[in-house]
Amino acid sequence: MRAVVKSAPRDGSTGTTVKDCDRPVPGPGEVLIKVAAAALCGTDKHIWHWDPSIRRSMQLPRIYGHEFCGHLEEIGPHTDRTDLAPGDYVSAEMHVVCGHCRQCRNGQGHVCSNTRVLGLHGDGAFAEYVKVPATNVIKLDRESLPLKVGAFLDALGNAVHATQVSDLAGKSVLITGFGPIGAMCAAIAEHCGAGTVIVTDVSDHSLETARRWAAAKSFRNLHAFNAAASDPKSVREAILDLTDGGIDVALEMSGAPAAINFALDVVAMGGFVSLLGLPAGHSLQIDDYTTNVILKGITLQGITGRRMYATWERMLSLLKAGLDVAWVVQGEYDSLDDFEQGIDKFDRHEALKVIFYPHGRNVS
Ligand SMILES: [Zn+2]
Ligand SMILES: [Zn+2]
C-alpha cells in the first residue's frame, strides 16, 4: 500500500517519503480500516519539519497522520465489538489509552498517563490502510457526514472539547487565533446560538476568512479584530463595549503569550477560559495574575485531546443537527503522492484544512 513515511530525521521532502509499505495485519482486538480521507494537522507540520517539539516522541521510520475516516476492511481476532462489520463507515480516536491508570479508571481517559498517539508513537493514517484498536473505532453516519468532514473529526473534537466548558447559547465568546481549530470553534459557537462571537488574530487574511464565513452564514454578531493593530487598548475597549464589560467564554487557540494574557484580561468575572494553544518554549508570563485570574474567579480549562467518548458523542450530534464545518477544507488531493504539494499549501496558510484521498476522491 502507498503510505507517507517519516523516513529520516530531516526537515521537508528529504525526511519524508511516499512509498509502498506492507499492509498492516490486525492483531487481537484490532481492526483494519481502508482510509477514504485523511487530513493534515499542525502536528503533521511539526513532523514534516522535524521540529524539536516532536523529535523525542517518534521512532523512525513511521507512517504519520492521525485525522481520517474510512471503511472497515477487516476485524482482527478476539475483538468484542459486535456492532462492527466490514464496510462500516468509521473514524477512530487515535489516542490509545491504557484503561488502567488512575485517570482512565476515573473516566478521564483523555488525560491517560500512558497515552500512545497513532501517527506519532505508532503508525498512522496517511496510508491506504490503518490498523487501530477496535475500542477506538467510531461509527459514522453516511447521511450527515461527507468524507471531507469525516476526515478531520480529531481536530473538530479538539474544538468541541474546548467549547464543552460551558453552554454557549446567548453568551459572548472570544476566539483568539483563527486557524483551523479556531475556525471550527467559531462554527460551533454560531451553531450553538452564541450571542456574540469575537475573533482576534494577527493575520488580516485570517480575519478576512472569518468575516467572509460570517457573511456567508448571515451571522451578524461576528466581530474580528487584528490583535497586532496599532492600538491594542482600543481593541480591548471595543470588546468590553460589545460584551457589556467582559467575555463569558474565551477560547485560546493561538498559544501566543500576548493572546493568552489578552483573553485573561477581557474575560468577565466568573468567566471561562479554554486553553488549547501551545506557547513556543512551553513557559509564559501571566500579567495581573491576582486581578485577572484570582479576583475574577474565572475557570481555566486546559484542552487536550477529546473526552472519551463524551466529546465524540457531542460532536456527532452537533453534525447531525447541521453544524457546518466543511468550509474549512480548502485543499483536496486525490493521491498521497501529492503529499508535498498539500503540506506546502497548508504550511503557507493557504488552506485551513487539507485533505488527501488515498484511493481517489470517488472511491469509497
Ligand atoms: Zn491533529
Ligand atoms: Zn490510562
Coordinates of C-alpha atoms and ligand atoms in Angstrom, one line a residue:
M1 CA 0.0 0.0 0.0
R2 CA 1.1 3.6 -0.5
A3 CA 1.9 5.5 2.7
V4 CA 3.5 8.7 3.8
V5 CA 6.5 7.8 5.9
K6 CA 8.7 10.0 8.1
S7 CA 11.8 8.2 6.9
A8 CA 14.7 10.3 8.2
P9 CA 15.3 12.9 10.9
R10 CA 15.3 15.8 8.5
D11 CA 13.2 18.8 7.6
G12 CA 11.0 18.7 4.5
S13 CA 11.0 16.4 1.5
T14 CA 14.3 14.8 2.4
G15 CA 12.9 13.5 5.6
T16 CA 9.5 12.2 4.3
T17 CA 8.9 9.6 1.6
V18 CA 5.7 8.5 -0.1
K19 CA 6.3 4.8 -0.8
D20 CA 4.9 1.3 -0.9
C21 CA 4.7 -0.4 2.6
D22 CA 3.3 -3.6 3.8
R23 CA -0.4 -3.5 4.5
P24 CA -0.9 -3.9 8.3
V25 CA -2.4 -7.1 9.7
P26 CA -4.9 -6.5 12.6
G27 CA -3.9 -8.4 15.7
P28 CA -6.1 -9.5 18.6
G29 CA -8.6 -6.7 19.5
E30 CA -7.6 -4.6 16.4
V31 CA -9.3 -3.7 13.2
L32 CA -8.0 -2.7 9.7
I33 CA -9.6 0.4 8.1
K34 CA -9.4 1.3 4.4
V35 CA -8.6 5.0 4.6
A36 CA -11.0 7.0 2.5
A37 CA -9.8 10.5 3.5
A38 CA -7.1 11.9 5.8
A39 CA -6.5 15.4 6.9
L40 CA -3.4 17.4 7.8
C41 CA -3.0 18.8 11.3
G42 CA -0.5 21.2 12.9
T43 CA 1.3 18.2 14.4
D44 CA 2.0 16.8 10.9
K45 CA 3.7 20.1 10.1
H46 CA 5.9 19.6 13.1
I47 CA 6.7 16.1 11.9
W48 CA 7.4 17.3 8.3
H49 CA 9.8 19.9 9.6
W50 CA 11.2 17.6 12.3
D51 CA 10.7 20.3 14.9
P52 CA 12.4 19.7 18.3
S53 CA 8.9 19.5 20.0
I54 CA 8.1 16.1 18.4
R55 CA 11.6 14.6 18.0
R56 CA 11.6 12.6 21.2
S57 CA 8.1 11.2 20.6
M58 CA 9.0 9.5 17.3
Q59 CA 10.9 6.4 16.3
L60 CA 11.6 6.3 12.6
P61 CA 10.5 5.1 10.1
R62 CA 6.9 6.0 11.0
I63 CA 3.7 6.4 8.9
Y64 CA 2.2 9.6 10.1
G65 CA -1.4 11.1 10.0
H66 CA -3.9 10.9 12.8
E67 CA -7.1 12.5 11.3
F68 CA -9.0 10.3 9.0
C69 CA -12.2 8.3 8.1
G70 CA -12.7 5.2 6.1
H71 CA -14.4 1.9 5.8
L72 CA -13.8 -1.2 8.0
E73 CA -11.8 -3.7 6.0
E74 CA -11.1 -6.5 8.4
I75 CA -11.8 -7.3 12.0
G76 CA -8.9 -9.0 13.9
P77 CA -9.3 -12.0 16.3
H78 CA -10.8 -11.7 19.8
T79 CA -12.5 -8.4 19.0
D80 CA -15.6 -7.9 21.1
R81 CA -17.1 -5.0 19.1
T82 CA -20.1 -7.0 17.9
D83 CA -21.6 -3.7 16.5
L84 CA -18.9 -3.5 13.8
A85 CA -19.0 -5.1 10.4
P86 CA -16.8 -4.9 7.3
G87 CA -17.8 -2.0 5.1
D88 CA -18.9 0.2 8.1
Y89 CA -18.1 3.9 7.6
V90 CA -15.9 4.8 10.6
S91 CA -13.3 7.1 12.1
A92 CA -11.2 6.4 15.2
E93 CA -9.9 8.1 18.3
M94 CA -6.1 8.0 17.7
H95 CA -5.1 8.5 21.3
V96 CA -4.7 4.9 22.6
V97 CA -5.1 4.9 26.3
C98 CA -4.2 2.2 28.9
G99 CA -7.5 1.7 30.6
H100 CA -5.9 1.0 34.0
C101 CA -4.1 4.2 35.2
R102 CA -5.8 6.5 37.8
Q103 CA -7.2 8.8 35.2
C104 CA -8.6 6.0 33.0
R105 CA -10.2 4.4 36.0
N106 CA -11.8 7.8 36.9
G107 CA -13.4 8.3 33.4
Q108 CA -10.7 10.7 32.3
G109 CA -9.1 8.7 29.5
H110 CA -8.2 11.9 27.6
V111 CA -5.5 12.5 30.2
C112 CA -4.3 8.9 30.5
S113 CA -0.7 9.0 31.7
N114 CA 0.2 6.2 29.2
T115 CA -1.3 7.7 26.1
R116 CA 0.1 6.5 22.8
V117 CA -0.8 8.5 19.7
L118 CA -1.1 6.7 16.4
G119 CA 0.6 8.7 13.7
L120 CA 3.3 9.7 16.2
H121 CA 4.2 6.8 18.6
G122 CA 2.6 4.2 16.3
D123 CA 1.8 4.1 12.5
G124 CA -0.9 6.4 11.4
A125 CA -3.5 7.1 8.7
F126 CA -1.6 8.8 5.8
A127 CA -1.8 5.4 4.1
E128 CA -4.2 3.2 2.2
Y129 CA -4.9 1.2 5.3
V130 CA -4.5 1.8 9.0
K131 CA -4.8 -0.6 12.0
V132 CA -6.4 0.6 15.2
P133 CA -7.7 -0.9 18.5
A134 CA -11.3 -1.9 18.0
T135 CA -12.3 0.0 21.1
N136 CA -11.2 3.3 19.5
V137 CA -13.4 2.9 16.4
I138 CA -16.3 5.4 16.0
K139 CA -19.2 4.5 13.7
L140 CA -20.2 7.4 11.4
D141 CA -23.4 8.3 9.7
R142 CA -23.2 8.4 5.9
E143 CA -26.1 10.8 5.6
S144 CA -24.8 13.6 7.8
L145 CA -21.1 13.2 7.3
P146 CA -19.3 13.6 3.9
L147 CA -15.8 12.1 3.7
K148 CA -14.2 15.5 3.7
V149 CA -15.7 16.2 7.2
G150 CA -15.2 12.7 8.5
A151 CA -11.5 13.2 7.7
F152 CA -10.9 15.7 10.4
L153 CA -13.1 14.7 13.4
D154 CA -10.0 14.5 15.5
A155 CA -9.4 18.3 15.1
L156 CA -13.1 19.1 15.3
G157 CA -13.1 17.1 18.5
N158 CA -10.5 19.5 19.9
A159 CA -12.8 22.4 19.1
V160 CA -15.8 20.7 20.6
H161 CA -13.8 19.8 23.7
A162 CA -12.7 23.5 24.0
T163 CA -16.3 24.7 23.7
Q164 CA -17.6 22.0 26.1
V165 CA -16.6 24.0 29.2
S166 CA -19.9 26.0 29.1
D167 CA -23.2 26.3 27.4
L168 CA -22.6 28.9 24.7
A169 CA -26.2 29.8 24.0
G170 CA -26.6 33.6 24.3
K171 CA -23.0 34.0 25.6
S172 CA -20.2 36.2 24.3
V173 CA -17.4 34.1 23.0
L174 CA -13.9 35.2 22.3
I175 CA -11.7 33.1 19.9
T176 CA -8.0 34.1 20.0
G177 CA -6.4 32.6 16.8
F178 CA -8.4 31.8 13.7
G179 CA -6.5 28.8 12.5
P180 CA -8.4 25.5 11.7
I181 CA -9.5 24.8 15.2
G182 CA -10.4 28.5 15.9
A183 CA -12.5 28.5 12.8
M184 CA -14.3 25.3 13.9
C185 CA -14.8 26.9 17.3
A186 CA -16.5 29.9 15.6
A187 CA -18.8 27.5 13.7
I188 CA -19.7 25.7 16.9
A189 CA -20.4 29.0 18.7
E190 CA -22.6 30.2 15.9
H191 CA -24.4 26.8 15.7
C192 CA -25.0 26.7 19.5
G193 CA -26.5 30.2 19.5
A194 CA -23.7 32.3 21.0
G195 CA -24.9 35.9 21.2
T196 CA -21.6 37.5 20.2
V197 CA -18.5 35.9 18.6
I198 CA -15.3 37.9 18.7
V199 CA -12.3 36.7 16.8
T200 CA -8.8 38.1 17.2
D201 CA -5.8 37.1 15.1
V202 CA -2.6 38.8 13.9
S203 CA -3.2 38.0 10.2
D204 CA -5.6 40.1 8.1
H205 CA -6.0 37.2 5.8
S206 CA -7.4 35.0 8.6
L207 CA -9.7 37.8 9.8
E208 CA -11.0 38.2 6.3
T209 CA -11.7 34.5 6.2
A210 CA -13.7 34.9 9.4
R211 CA -15.7 37.8 8.1
R212 CA -16.4 36.0 4.8
W213 CA -17.6 32.9 6.7
A214 CA -19.9 35.1 8.9
A215 CA -21.3 36.9 5.8
A216 CA -22.0 33.6 4.0
K217 CA -23.9 32.4 7.1
S218 CA -25.7 35.8 7.5
F219 CA -24.3 35.7 11.0
R220 CA -24.2 39.4 12.1
N221 CA -22.8 39.0 15.5
L222 CA -19.2 38.3 14.5
H223 CA -16.6 40.9 15.2
A224 CA -13.0 40.4 14.0
F225 CA -10.0 42.4 15.3
N226 CA -6.4 42.4 14.4
A227 CA -4.6 41.9 17.8
A228 CA -1.4 43.3 16.3
A229 CA -3.2 46.5 15.4
S230 CA -1.8 49.9 16.1
D231 CA -3.6 50.4 19.4
P232 CA -4.3 47.2 21.4
K233 CA -6.1 49.3 24.0
S234 CA -8.7 50.3 21.6
V235 CA -9.4 46.6 20.7
R236 CA -9.8 45.9 24.4
E237 CA -12.2 48.8 24.9
A238 CA -14.2 47.8 21.8
I239 CA -14.5 44.2 23.1
L240 CA -15.6 45.4 26.6
D241 CA -18.2 47.6 25.0
L242 CA -19.5 44.9 22.8
T243 CA -19.8 42.4 25.7
D244 CA -21.1 44.7 28.4
G245 CA -17.9 44.5 30.4
G246 CA -16.4 41.2 29.6
I247 CA -16.3 37.9 27.6
D248 CA -18.3 35.0 29.0
V249 CA -16.2 32.2 27.4
A250 CA -12.7 32.7 25.9
L251 CA -11.2 30.0 23.6
E252 CA -7.5 30.5 23.4
M253 CA -6.2 28.7 20.2
S254 CA -3.0 30.6 19.4
G255 CA -0.5 29.8 22.2
A256 CA 0.8 33.4 21.8
P257 CA 1.6 34.8 25.3
A258 CA 0.0 38.2 24.3
A259 CA -3.2 36.4 23.3
I260 CA -3.3 34.3 26.5
N261 CA -2.9 37.5 28.6
F262 CA -5.4 39.3 26.4
A263 CA -8.0 36.6 27.0
L264 CA -7.5 36.7 30.7
D265 CA -7.8 40.5 30.6
V266 CA -11.1 40.7 28.7
V267 CA -12.8 37.6 30.2
A268 CA -15.6 38.6 32.6
M269 CA -15.7 37.9 36.3
G270 CA -16.7 34.3 36.8
G271 CA -16.0 33.6 33.1
F272 CA -14.4 30.5 31.5
V273 CA -11.1 30.3 29.6
S274 CA -10.3 27.2 27.5
L275 CA -6.7 27.0 26.7
L276 CA -5.5 24.9 23.7
G277 CA -2.7 26.9 22.0
L278 CA 0.8 25.9 23.0
P279 CA 3.3 28.7 23.7
A280 CA 6.7 28.3 22.0
G281 CA 9.2 27.3 24.7
H282 CA 6.4 25.9 27.0
S283 CA 6.5 28.8 29.5
L284 CA 4.9 32.2 29.7
Q285 CA 4.4 35.2 32.0
I286 CA 0.9 35.9 33.2
D287 CA 0.1 39.6 33.7
D288 CA -2.0 40.9 36.6
Y289 CA -2.5 37.3 37.8
T290 CA -4.2 38.5 41.0
T291 CA -6.7 40.7 39.3
N292 CA -7.3 38.7 36.1
V293 CA -7.3 35.2 37.4
I294 CA -7.9 35.0 41.2
L295 CA -10.1 38.0 42.0
K296 CA -12.1 37.4 38.9
G297 CA -12.9 33.9 40.0
I298 CA -12.5 32.5 36.5
T299 CA -12.3 28.9 35.5
L300 CA -9.3 27.8 33.4
Q301 CA -9.5 24.6 31.4
G302 CA -6.6 23.1 29.6
I303 CA -7.8 21.2 26.5
T304 CA -6.0 18.1 25.5
G305 CA -7.5 15.5 23.0
R306 CA -11.1 14.6 23.2
R307 CA -13.1 13.3 26.2
M308 CA -13.6 9.6 25.7
Y309 CA -16.1 9.5 24.4
A310 CA -18.4 12.3 25.5
T311 CA -16.7 14.7 23.1
W312 CA -17.3 12.3 20.2
E313 CA -20.9 11.9 21.1
R314 CA -21.5 15.6 21.3
M315 CA -19.6 16.2 18.0
L316 CA -21.6 13.6 16.1
S317 CA -24.9 15.1 17.5
L318 CA -23.8 18.6 16.5
L319 CA -23.0 17.4 13.0
K320 CA -26.3 15.6 12.7
A321 CA -28.1 18.8 13.8
G322 CA -26.5 20.7 11.0
L323 CA -23.1 22.0 12.3
D324 CA -21.4 23.1 9.1
V325 CA -17.6 22.8 9.1
A326 CA -17.0 21.5 5.6
W327 CA -15.9 25.1 4.5
V328 CA -12.6 24.8 6.4
V329 CA -11.4 22.3 3.8
Q330 CA -9.6 24.5 1.3
G331 CA -7.3 21.9 -0.4
E332 CA -8.1 18.4 -1.6
Y333 CA -5.8 15.9 -3.3
D334 CA -6.6 12.6 -4.9
S335 CA -3.4 10.8 -4.0
L336 CA -1.0 10.5 -1.2
D337 CA 1.7 11.1 -3.8
D338 CA 0.6 14.8 -3.7
F339 CA 1.6 15.0 -0.1
E340 CA 4.3 17.5 -0.5
Q341 CA 2.1 19.8 -2.5
G342 CA -0.6 19.6 0.2
I343 CA 1.7 20.2 3.1
D344 CA 3.3 23.2 1.3
K345 CA -0.2 24.7 0.8
F346 CA -1.0 24.1 4.5
D347 CA 2.3 25.4 5.6
R348 CA 1.8 28.7 3.7
H349 CA -1.6 29.1 5.5
E350 CA -3.4 28.9 2.1
A351 CA -5.8 26.3 3.5
L352 CA -7.3 25.9 6.9
K353 CA -7.6 22.1 6.3
V354 CA -6.1 19.9 3.6
I355 CA -7.5 16.5 2.7
F356 CA -5.9 13.5 0.9
Y357 CA -8.0 10.7 -0.6
P358 CA -5.5 7.7 -0.7
H359 CA -7.8 5.7 -3.0
G360 CA -9.0 8.7 -5.1
R361 CA -11.9 11.0 -4.4
N362 CA -14.7 8.9 -5.8
V363 CA -13.7 5.6 -4.4
S364 CA -15.0 4.6 -1.1
Ligands
ZN1 ZN -4.4 16.7 14.9
ZN2 ZN -4.6 5.3 31.3

